[in-house]
Short mmCIF file of C-alpha atoms in Angstrom, two decimals:
data_model
loop_
_atom_site.label_atom_id
_atom_site.label_comp_id
_atom_site.label_asym_id
_atom_site.label_seq_id
_atom_site.Cartn_x
_atom_site.Cartn_y
_atom_site.Cartn_z
CA MET A 51 20.47 9.50 -24.58
CA VAL A 52 17.58 11.75 -25.53
CA ASP A 53 15.08 12.16 -22.74
CA PHE A 54 11.64 11.76 -24.26
CA GLY A 55 9.94 12.46 -20.92
CA PHE A 56 8.75 8.95 -20.36
CA SER A 57 10.29 5.67 -19.32
CA SER A 58 9.21 2.07 -19.18
CA TYR A 59 8.55 0.18 -15.98
CA LYS A 60 9.01 -3.46 -15.20
CA SER A 61 5.63 -5.17 -15.05
CA ARG A 62 4.14 -5.14 -11.55
CA PHE A 63 2.01 -8.09 -12.52
CA ILE A 64 2.51 -11.30 -10.52
CA ASP A 65 2.14 -14.10 -13.03
CA LEU A 66 1.31 -17.16 -10.98
CA ASP A 67 1.96 -19.32 -14.04
CA LYS A 68 5.62 -18.42 -13.77
CA VAL A 69 6.10 -18.46 -10.01
CA ASP A 70 8.66 -20.99 -8.84
CA THR A 71 7.04 -22.62 -5.80
CA LYS A 72 10.07 -24.76 -4.92
CA LEU A 73 11.67 -22.30 -2.55
CA PRO A 74 8.43 -21.24 -0.81
CA THR A 75 7.65 -24.93 -0.29
CA GLU A 76 11.08 -25.26 1.29
CA LEU A 77 10.12 -22.46 3.68
CA PHE A 78 6.90 -24.21 4.73
CA LYS A 79 9.06 -27.05 6.07
CA GLU A 80 10.20 -24.68 8.83
CA ASP A 81 6.66 -24.59 10.15
CA GLU A 82 3.84 -26.09 8.07
CA ILE A 83 1.23 -23.95 9.88
CA LEU A 84 2.55 -20.99 7.88
CA ARG A 85 0.29 -22.31 5.09
CA ALA A 86 -2.69 -21.52 7.34
CA CYS A 87 -1.83 -17.83 7.84
CA ILE A 88 -5.01 -15.74 7.70
CA GLY A 89 -3.16 -12.50 7.07
CA CYS A 90 -4.62 -10.80 10.13
CA GLY A 91 -1.50 -8.69 10.69
CA GLY A 92 -1.31 -9.49 14.39
CA CYS A 93 2.40 -10.18 13.90
CA SER A 94 3.18 -6.91 12.18
CA GLY A 95 0.96 -5.00 14.62
CA ALA A 96 2.98 -6.32 17.54
CA CYS A 97 6.34 -5.96 15.76
CA THR A 98 9.01 -3.91 17.56
CA ALA A 99 11.08 -3.56 14.40
CA ALA A 100 8.09 -2.17 12.47
CA GLN A 101 8.09 0.98 14.58
CA PHE A 102 11.39 2.08 13.07
CA THR A 103 11.67 0.22 9.78
CA ASN A 104 9.28 -0.89 7.09
CA PHE A 105 9.70 -4.49 8.19
CA ASN A 106 6.46 -6.44 7.88
CA PHE A 107 6.45 -10.17 8.55
CA ARG A 108 3.00 -10.75 7.08
CA LEU A 109 3.87 -8.97 3.85
CA LEU A 110 7.31 -10.59 3.67
CA HIS A 111 6.14 -14.19 3.79
CA THR A 112 3.14 -13.43 1.57
CA LEU A 113 5.44 -11.93 -1.07
CA ILE A 114 7.70 -14.98 -0.83
CA ARG A 115 4.71 -17.24 -1.36
CA ARG A 116 3.88 -15.30 -4.51
CA GLY A 117 7.43 -15.73 -5.78
CA GLU A 118 8.66 -12.26 -4.85
CA TYR A 119 11.72 -13.14 -2.82
CA LYS A 120 14.55 -11.14 -4.35
CA GLU A 121 15.00 -8.95 -1.30
CA ALA A 122 13.63 -11.43 1.22
CA LYS A 123 16.88 -12.17 2.99
CA GLN A 124 17.72 -8.50 3.33
CA GLU A 125 14.24 -7.85 4.74
CA ALA A 126 14.50 -10.70 7.24
CA GLU A 127 17.68 -9.12 8.63
CA LYS A 128 15.54 -6.28 10.03
CA CYS A 129 13.86 -8.69 12.45
CA MET A 130 15.20 -8.54 16.01
CA LEU A 131 13.80 -12.00 16.84
CA CYS A 132 12.00 -10.69 19.91
CA GLY A 133 9.17 -13.19 19.38
CA LYS A 134 6.22 -10.90 20.14
CA CYS A 135 4.68 -11.89 16.80
CA TYR A 136 4.80 -15.56 17.79
CA MET A 137 2.91 -14.76 20.98
CA THR A 138 0.18 -12.88 19.17
CA CYS A 139 -0.28 -15.13 16.11
CA PRO A 140 -3.78 -16.68 16.20
CA ARG A 141 -2.54 -19.61 14.15
CA GLY A 142 0.45 -20.18 16.39
CA ILE A 143 2.97 -19.88 13.57
CA ASN A 144 6.54 -20.11 14.82
CA THR A 145 7.53 -16.82 13.23
CA ARG A 146 11.13 -16.84 14.43
CA LYS A 147 11.71 -20.21 12.79
CA ILE A 148 10.31 -18.77 9.56
CA ILE A 149 12.63 -15.74 9.75
CA GLN A 150 15.64 -18.00 10.30
CA GLY A 151 14.42 -20.14 7.41
CA ILE A 152 14.17 -17.12 5.10
CA LYS A 153 17.73 -16.16 5.97
CA ARG A 154 18.92 -19.68 5.21
CA ILE A 155 16.90 -20.46 2.06
CA PHE A 156 16.85 -17.21 0.09
CA MET B 219 -42.80 -40.19 33.33
CA TYR B 220 -41.91 -37.25 31.10
CA ASP B 221 -41.29 -37.93 27.42
CA ILE B 222 -38.43 -35.45 27.17
CA ILE B 223 -36.15 -33.76 29.65
CA ILE B 224 -34.92 -30.53 28.08
CA ILE B 225 -31.67 -29.38 29.66
CA GLY B 226 -31.58 -25.59 29.43
CA GLY B 227 -34.41 -23.11 28.94
CA GLY B 228 -32.84 -20.83 26.38
CA VAL B 229 -34.47 -20.13 23.02
CA ALA B 230 -33.68 -23.65 21.75
CA GLY B 231 -35.04 -25.31 24.89
CA MET B 232 -38.19 -23.18 24.90
CA GLN B 233 -38.89 -23.78 21.22
CA ALA B 234 -38.29 -27.52 21.68
CA ALA B 235 -40.75 -27.68 24.57
CA ILE B 236 -43.42 -25.83 22.57
CA ALA B 237 -42.86 -28.08 19.52
CA ALA B 238 -43.02 -31.19 21.72
CA LYS B 239 -46.39 -30.18 23.10
CA LYS B 240 -47.71 -29.75 19.56
CA LEU B 241 -46.80 -33.41 18.92
CA ASN B 242 -48.56 -34.41 22.16
CA LEU B 243 -45.31 -35.18 23.92
CA GLU B 244 -44.81 -34.25 27.56
CA PRO B 245 -41.62 -32.22 28.08
CA ILE B 246 -40.01 -30.70 31.16
CA ILE B 247 -37.43 -27.93 31.10
CA LEU B 248 -34.64 -27.90 33.67
CA GLU B 249 -33.27 -24.36 33.85
CA LYS B 250 -30.30 -23.38 36.00
CA GLU B 251 -31.27 -19.72 36.34
CA ASN B 252 -34.41 -18.29 37.91
CA LYS B 253 -35.90 -17.36 34.55
CA LEU B 254 -36.20 -18.63 30.99
CA GLY B 255 -34.48 -17.17 27.93
CA GLY B 256 -30.86 -18.17 28.44
CA LYS B 257 -28.29 -15.89 26.83
CA VAL B 258 -30.88 -14.13 24.66
CA ALA B 259 -32.61 -12.85 27.80
CA HIS B 260 -29.45 -10.90 28.59
CA LYS B 261 -29.44 -9.18 25.22
CA TYR B 262 -30.75 -5.73 24.40
CA SER B 263 -31.66 -6.21 20.75
CA LEU B 264 -31.35 -8.78 18.00
CA PHE B 265 -29.69 -8.69 14.60
CA PRO B 266 -30.54 -8.14 11.81
CA THR B 267 -33.83 -6.42 12.74
CA PHE B 268 -32.73 -4.51 15.88
CA SER B 269 -35.91 -5.83 17.48
CA SER B 270 -36.19 -6.32 21.20
CA ALA B 271 -34.75 -9.50 22.71
CA GLU B 272 -37.20 -9.23 25.56
CA GLN B 273 -40.18 -9.34 23.21
CA LEU B 274 -39.01 -12.60 21.68
CA ILE B 275 -38.53 -14.19 25.10
CA ASP B 276 -41.95 -12.90 26.19
CA ARG B 277 -43.57 -14.44 23.10
CA LEU B 278 -41.96 -17.80 23.78
CA GLU B 279 -42.71 -17.66 27.48
CA ALA B 280 -46.38 -16.93 26.77
CA GLN B 281 -46.52 -20.16 24.75
CA ILE B 282 -44.75 -22.06 27.54
CA ILE B 283 -47.43 -20.88 29.96
CA GLU B 284 -50.30 -21.38 27.53
CA ASN B 285 -49.20 -24.97 26.86
CA LYS B 286 -48.75 -25.62 30.61
CA ILE B 287 -45.18 -26.77 30.13
CA ASP B 288 -43.39 -27.82 33.31
CA VAL B 289 -40.29 -25.78 34.09
CA ARG B 290 -38.03 -26.35 37.06
CA TYR B 291 -35.76 -23.43 37.90
CA HIS B 292 -32.41 -23.34 39.70
CA CYS B 293 -31.70 -26.83 38.37
CA GLU B 294 -28.12 -27.31 37.24
CA VAL B 295 -27.68 -30.58 35.37
CA VAL B 296 -24.30 -32.15 36.02
CA SER B 297 -24.63 -35.71 34.69
CA ILE B 298 -26.67 -38.09 32.54
CA HIS B 299 -27.19 -41.78 33.17
CA LYS B 300 -27.47 -43.15 29.66
CA GLU B 301 -28.91 -46.63 30.42
CA GLU B 302 -31.92 -45.41 32.36
CA LEU B 303 -32.02 -42.00 30.58
CA SER B 304 -31.98 -39.94 33.73
CA VAL B 305 -30.27 -36.68 34.53
CA GLY B 306 -28.48 -35.82 37.75
CA TYR B 307 -28.89 -32.22 38.83
CA THR B 308 -28.32 -29.94 41.76
CA LEU B 309 -31.11 -27.69 42.90
CA ASN B 310 -29.36 -24.47 43.86
CA VAL B 311 -31.49 -22.19 46.00
CA GLY B 312 -29.40 -19.64 47.81
CA ASP B 313 -26.60 -21.50 49.56
CA ILE B 314 -28.57 -24.73 49.72
CA LYS B 315 -27.64 -27.39 47.18
CA LYS B 316 -29.90 -30.39 46.85
CA VAL B 317 -28.82 -33.27 44.64
CA ASP B 318 -31.60 -35.04 42.77
CA ASN B 319 -32.29 -36.92 39.57
CA LEU B 320 -35.07 -37.25 37.06
CA GLN B 321 -35.86 -39.98 34.55
CA ALA B 322 -37.57 -39.62 31.17
CA ARG B 323 -38.04 -41.42 27.86
CA SER B 324 -35.55 -39.13 26.10
CA ILE B 325 -33.19 -36.24 26.79
CA LEU B 326 -32.59 -33.10 24.75
CA ILE B 327 -29.44 -31.13 25.51
CA THR B 328 -29.94 -27.41 24.88
CA THR B 329 -27.26 -26.11 27.21
CA GLY B 330 -26.24 -23.31 24.84
CA TYR B 331 -22.84 -21.76 25.19
CA GLU B 332 -20.59 -19.97 27.63
CA PRO B 333 -19.11 -16.67 26.44
CA PHE B 334 -15.34 -16.78 26.13
CA ASP B 335 -13.62 -15.59 29.31
CA ALA B 336 -11.85 -12.50 27.92
CA ARG B 337 -9.37 -12.44 30.81
CA ILE B 338 -7.60 -15.36 29.14
CA LYS B 339 -6.48 -13.06 26.30
CA GLN B 340 -4.08 -11.22 28.60
CA GLU B 341 -2.87 -8.81 25.92
CA TYR B 342 -6.36 -7.27 25.87
CA GLY B 343 -6.27 -6.46 29.58
CA TYR B 344 -9.92 -7.23 30.34
CA GLN B 345 -10.60 -6.49 34.02
CA VAL B 346 -7.03 -5.19 34.28
CA TYR B 347 -7.37 -1.91 32.38
CA ASP B 348 -10.33 0.43 32.64
CA ASN B 349 -12.90 0.97 29.89
CA ILE B 350 -12.54 -2.42 28.28
CA TYR B 351 -15.78 -4.36 28.08
CA THR B 352 -17.08 -7.47 26.36
CA SER B 353 -19.96 -7.55 23.88
CA MET B 354 -22.07 -9.13 26.65
CA ASP B 355 -21.21 -6.24 29.00
CA LEU B 356 -22.24 -3.78 26.28
CA GLU B 357 -25.63 -5.49 25.81
CA ALA B 358 -26.22 -5.09 29.56
CA MET B 359 -25.24 -1.40 29.36
CA MET B 360 -27.58 -0.88 26.40
CA LYS B 361 -30.39 -2.56 28.33
CA LYS B 362 -29.89 -0.05 31.11
CA GLY B 363 -29.69 2.72 28.52
CA LEU B 364 -26.42 3.92 30.01
CA ILE B 365 -23.25 3.78 27.94
CA LEU B 366 -20.63 5.38 30.15
CA THR B 367 -16.91 5.12 30.69
CA LYS B 368 -15.61 4.28 34.14
CA GLU B 369 -15.23 8.00 34.76
CA GLY B 370 -18.92 8.50 33.99
CA ASN B 371 -18.53 10.17 30.61
CA THR B 372 -20.21 9.31 27.34
CA PRO B 373 -17.54 7.74 25.13
CA GLU B 374 -16.82 9.67 21.93
CA SER B 375 -14.66 7.00 20.36
CA ILE B 376 -15.22 3.27 20.65
CA ALA B 377 -13.27 0.42 19.10
CA PHE B 378 -14.57 -3.11 18.62
CA ILE B 379 -12.14 -6.01 18.51
CA HIS B 380 -13.42 -9.00 16.56
CA CYS B 381 -12.57 -12.68 17.10
CA VAL B 382 -11.76 -12.53 20.83
CA GLY B 383 -11.59 -16.17 21.83
CA SER B 384 -12.40 -17.42 18.33
CA ARG B 385 -10.08 -18.52 15.53
CA ASP B 386 -7.22 -18.49 17.97
CA SER B 387 -4.78 -21.38 18.39
CA GLN B 388 -3.02 -19.54 21.22
CA ILE B 389 -5.93 -20.21 23.56
CA GLY B 390 -7.01 -23.45 21.89
CA ASN B 391 -10.18 -22.17 20.19
CA GLU B 392 -9.82 -22.99 16.51
CA HIS B 393 -13.48 -22.48 15.69
CA CYS B 394 -15.32 -19.46 14.33
CA SER B 395 -18.14 -18.42 16.67
CA ARG B 396 -20.02 -17.02 13.65
CA VAL B 397 -22.31 -14.48 15.30
CA CYS B 398 -19.63 -12.14 16.74
CA CYS B 399 -19.04 -10.38 13.38
CA VAL B 400 -22.66 -9.40 13.01
CA THR B 401 -22.92 -8.59 16.72
CA GLY B 402 -20.05 -6.14 16.16
CA VAL B 403 -21.90 -4.54 13.26
CA LYS B 404 -25.15 -4.37 15.24
CA GLN B 405 -23.55 -2.87 18.32
CA ALA B 406 -21.45 -0.42 16.30
CA THR B 407 -24.59 0.77 14.54
CA GLU B 408 -26.47 1.11 17.82
CA LEU B 409 -23.65 3.09 19.43
CA CYS B 410 -23.75 5.48 16.47
CA GLN B 411 -27.50 5.83 16.99
CA MET B 412 -27.24 6.31 20.76
CA ILE B 413 -24.20 8.59 20.86
CA LYS B 414 -24.36 11.46 18.41
CA GLY B 415 -21.08 12.04 16.65
CA ALA B 416 -19.45 8.89 18.04
CA ARG B 417 -16.44 7.60 16.15
CA VAL B 418 -16.68 3.83 15.97
CA TYR B 419 -13.97 1.50 14.71
CA ASN B 420 -14.15 -2.23 14.06
CA PHE B 421 -10.87 -4.13 13.90
CA TYR B 422 -11.58 -7.39 12.09
CA MET B 423 -9.80 -10.33 10.48
CA ASP B 424 -12.63 -11.28 8.14
CA MET B 425 -16.20 -10.02 8.11
CA ARG B 426 -18.39 -13.11 7.99
CA MET B 427 -21.89 -11.93 7.23
CA PHE B 428 -23.48 -15.36 6.89
CA GLY B 429 -27.12 -14.69 7.65
CA SER B 430 -29.94 -13.20 5.73
CA GLY B 431 -29.84 -9.41 6.01
CA TYR B 432 -26.41 -9.35 7.66
CA GLU B 433 -24.46 -8.08 4.65
CA GLU B 434 -27.03 -5.32 4.25
CA MET B 435 -26.46 -4.34 7.90
CA TYR B 436 -22.73 -4.23 7.27
CA LYS B 437 -23.15 -1.97 4.26
CA GLU B 438 -25.49 0.30 6.19
CA ALA B 439 -23.01 0.57 9.08
CA GLN B 440 -20.35 1.66 6.60
CA GLN B 441 -22.49 3.93 4.51
CA ASN B 442 -25.06 5.47 6.83
CA TYR B 443 -23.21 5.39 10.14
CA GLN B 444 -19.63 5.84 8.96
CA VAL B 445 -18.37 2.98 11.10
CA ARG B 446 -14.70 2.55 10.22
CA PHE B 447 -13.77 -1.03 9.46
CA ILE B 448 -10.04 -1.67 9.70
CA ARG B 449 -8.69 -5.01 8.59
CA GLY B 450 -6.18 -6.06 11.20
CA ARG B 451 -6.13 -8.13 14.34
CA VAL B 452 -5.36 -5.97 17.36
CA SER B 453 -2.05 -7.11 18.82
CA GLU B 454 -2.23 -5.38 22.17
CA LEU B 455 -4.05 -2.82 24.27
CA SER B 456 -2.58 -0.47 26.81
CA GLN B 457 -3.97 2.13 29.18
CA THR B 458 -3.10 5.78 28.78
CA ILE B 459 -2.58 8.07 31.77
CA ASP B 460 -6.08 9.53 31.29
CA HIS B 461 -7.70 6.06 31.35
CA LYS B 462 -8.23 5.83 27.63
CA VAL B 463 -7.22 2.73 25.74
CA ARG B 464 -4.53 2.58 23.10
CA LEU B 465 -4.76 -0.11 20.41
CA LYS B 466 -2.00 -1.41 18.21
CA ALA B 467 -2.56 -3.38 15.03
CA GLU B 468 -1.49 -3.60 11.45
CA ASP B 469 -3.75 -2.08 8.84
CA THR B 470 -3.24 -5.02 6.54
CA LEU B 471 -4.82 -3.28 3.56
CA ILE B 472 -2.06 -0.69 3.49
CA SER B 473 0.63 -2.81 5.17
CA LYS B 474 1.42 -0.28 7.86
CA PRO B 475 1.30 -0.48 11.64
CA ILE B 476 -1.58 1.51 13.02
CA ALA B 477 -2.42 2.80 16.50
CA ILE B 478 -5.41 4.63 17.92
CA THR B 479 -6.50 5.91 21.32
CA VAL B 480 -10.18 5.47 22.19
CA ASP B 481 -12.46 6.06 25.17
CA MET B 482 -13.84 2.55 25.20
CA VAL B 483 -13.01 -0.87 23.78
CA ILE B 484 -15.50 -3.66 23.21
CA LEU B 485 -14.22 -7.23 22.92
CA LEU B 486 -16.46 -9.39 20.73
CA VAL B 487 -16.23 -12.60 22.72
CA GLY B 488 -16.82 -15.96 21.09
CA MET B 489 -18.72 -19.04 22.15
CA CYS B 490 -17.33 -21.85 24.30
CA GLY B 491 -18.97 -25.00 25.64
CA ALA B 492 -21.29 -24.61 28.62
CA VAL B 493 -19.64 -25.18 32.00
CA ASN B 494 -21.12 -28.62 32.64
CA ASN B 495 -20.73 -30.01 29.12
CA GLU B 496 -17.65 -31.94 30.16
CA SER B 497 -19.23 -33.69 33.16
CA ILE B 498 -22.45 -34.33 31.22
CA GLY B 499 -20.49 -35.64 28.24
CA GLU B 500 -18.28 -37.87 30.33
CA SER B 501 -21.10 -39.37 32.39
CA ALA B 502 -23.18 -40.18 29.31
CA GLY B 503 -20.35 -41.15 26.98
CA LEU B 504 -21.12 -38.28 24.59
CA GLU B 505 -18.50 -36.99 22.23
CA LEU B 506 -17.42 -33.39 22.65
CA ARG B 507 -15.86 -31.23 19.97
CA GLU B 508 -12.51 -29.60 20.65
CA ASN B 509 -14.33 -26.36 21.45
CA GLY B 510 -16.35 -28.04 24.21
CA LEU B 511 -19.61 -28.27 22.26
CA PHE B 512 -21.36 -31.58 21.56
CA LYS B 513 -20.52 -33.51 18.41
CA PRO B 514 -23.52 -35.02 16.62
CA VAL B 515 -23.62 -38.25 14.62
CA ASN B 516 -22.95 -36.34 11.41
CA ALA B 517 -22.85 -32.77 10.19
CA PHE B 518 -25.67 -32.97 7.66
CA ASP B 519 -28.86 -34.93 8.27
CA SER B 520 -28.27 -35.88 11.91
CA THR B 521 -27.05 -32.76 13.67
CA THR B 522 -29.55 -33.28 16.48
CA LYS B 523 -28.62 -36.93 17.13
CA SER B 524 -25.96 -37.99 19.59
CA THR B 525 -24.14 -41.32 19.49
CA VAL B 526 -26.21 -42.42 22.51
CA ASN B 527 -29.76 -43.71 22.01
CA GLY B 528 -32.33 -41.32 23.37
CA ILE B 529 -30.04 -38.30 23.79
CA PHE B 530 -30.39 -35.41 21.35
CA TYR B 531 -28.93 -31.92 20.82
CA ALA B 532 -30.19 -28.53 19.67
CA GLY B 533 -28.96 -24.95 19.59
CA CYS B 534 -25.51 -23.70 20.45
CA ALA B 535 -24.89 -26.78 22.60
CA GLU B 536 -24.14 -28.47 19.26
CA SER B 537 -22.39 -25.66 17.36
CA PRO B 538 -22.35 -21.84 17.26
CA LYS B 539 -25.64 -20.58 15.82
CA ASN B 540 -27.84 -17.56 15.59
CA ILE B 541 -31.30 -17.55 17.15
CA SER B 542 -33.33 -18.70 14.16
CA GLU B 543 -30.93 -21.56 13.46
CA SER B 544 -31.08 -22.63 17.10
CA MET B 545 -34.86 -22.61 17.13
CA ASN B 546 -35.13 -24.44 13.80
CA GLN B 547 -32.76 -27.09 15.05
CA ALA B 548 -34.84 -27.41 18.22
CA SER B 549 -37.94 -28.16 16.14
CA GLN B 550 -35.94 -30.65 14.10
CA ALA B 551 -34.72 -32.32 17.29
CA ILE B 552 -38.30 -32.76 18.51
CA LEU B 553 -39.24 -34.38 15.21
CA ASN B 554 -36.29 -36.77 15.58
CA ILE B 555 -37.22 -37.48 19.20
CA SER B 556 -40.82 -38.18 18.23
CA THR B 557 -39.66 -40.70 15.62
CA TYR B 558 -37.32 -42.26 18.16
CA LEU B 559 -40.05 -42.60 20.79
CA GLU B 560 -42.49 -44.15 18.30
CA SER B 561 -39.91 -46.73 17.27
CA LYS B 562 -39.42 -47.88 20.85
#
C-alpha cells in the first residue's frame, strides 16, 4: 500500500449518547458509594502498584463510567489488593470490592 | 433578669450583643476565655482584604464597652434548662471550678466551632513528624511574625493540604467547612509576601471560592505570587532524614502519581462542633447535625431558630461560615429574638 504520509485515527471523542451504562451500573452494585467519588486521587496517590506500573484506580473506574472498558479487566489485574486506597479514600469507597467487580464484570 | 444570654463572645456573640442593645434589649455574654473575640482573636489577618483581625475585634469590643454590655469571662456553659430558660455553667478561674446557673428570657447559642483535631488523620503525622502545622498554628506564627521550621530556619518550600477533617467519611466528617479553601489561598499569598522566593504548593480536591472577592484572591495567588495549585488529595506524609516532609499524591489533572519534599506542611483544618455542644444539646433537647453543629428549624428562613422555644443560634455554632455571614446571622437572630420576646 502506498504510504501517503498520513493515517487516520479512531475518534477520541466520548459520545455519551452511545455509552452503554448497563455494565457500569452493574459495577456500582459492588459499592454504591463509588457513584460519589470526587476524583481526588487519594487512591492513586497511595497506590503501591502505581509506583511501577501505570495503574490508576481513579482513572480506571472513571473510564469505565464513561463507557471505556475494553481494557478494564487487564488493568484491574495490575492491582495488588493491598487496600491502601481504601484507607485513604475520603468517601470510604471499598476499592478492593470494585477491583474484584471489574475483574468479574468486564 | 437579662433578656438574652449569649453563649460565646466570638464575633457572632459580640455582634448579637451590640444589635440587642440597639433594640433596647438587655444581653449578657458568657465567654469561656479571658477575652472576647473567639477564634477570630487568634487570627493574624482576614480574607479577602488581608486586614487585621485584631482591628475588627477592637472595633467590636469598643462597641461592647460603649454600650455597657455585661460580659462574664471564664464561664464555660455546659447545659441549658429549657423550661426555665437557664444555662448551667462552670466558672473556671485557675484550678477553681465553681458551678452556677443564670436565667434569662431567651438564649442565643454562639458557641462557634472547634478546629478539627489533625492528629486524628494519622497519615498526616501531625505532632508525630516535625514541621507539620495546622492553619491555626500558622496564624499564630504569623501573629508573632516568625515563620520558622523546627530547626529555626526560614522555610523555602511550603505545601498546604486542603480538606483536613472536612469532606472525609473516614473520620466521619462529611461536611465542607467552606472557609479552609480561601484560608489556604490567603495564607499561601502571605507566605509568598513574607518569605522572598518561597515556593508554595496547594494540594486541593476542589477550590471553593464562595465569597465575594475570593475568586479574585485565588487568581492573584496564581498569577502574581506563582502559588502552585495541584489537584490531588495528599495520601500520606513522611519525614525525611533531614526533617523535611515528603508528600505523596496523585496529580489528577495528568493522572500520574506525584511526590514532593518540602520544608514545611500546613494542614488546613476544618470546623467541628464546639466541645460542649453535645452536653448543651442533650440537656436542652436541641438537635445536632452529624458534624456536631446545631440544626435549625429549617435551612432557609429560620436558620437562627431552634426547635425549642426561646433558644436561638448564630454563627458557626449553626453551620460553617465566614465572619460576615456569622455577624449577619447574629443580627438576624436578635431580630428573631426581639419578635419572640414581644409575642410573649
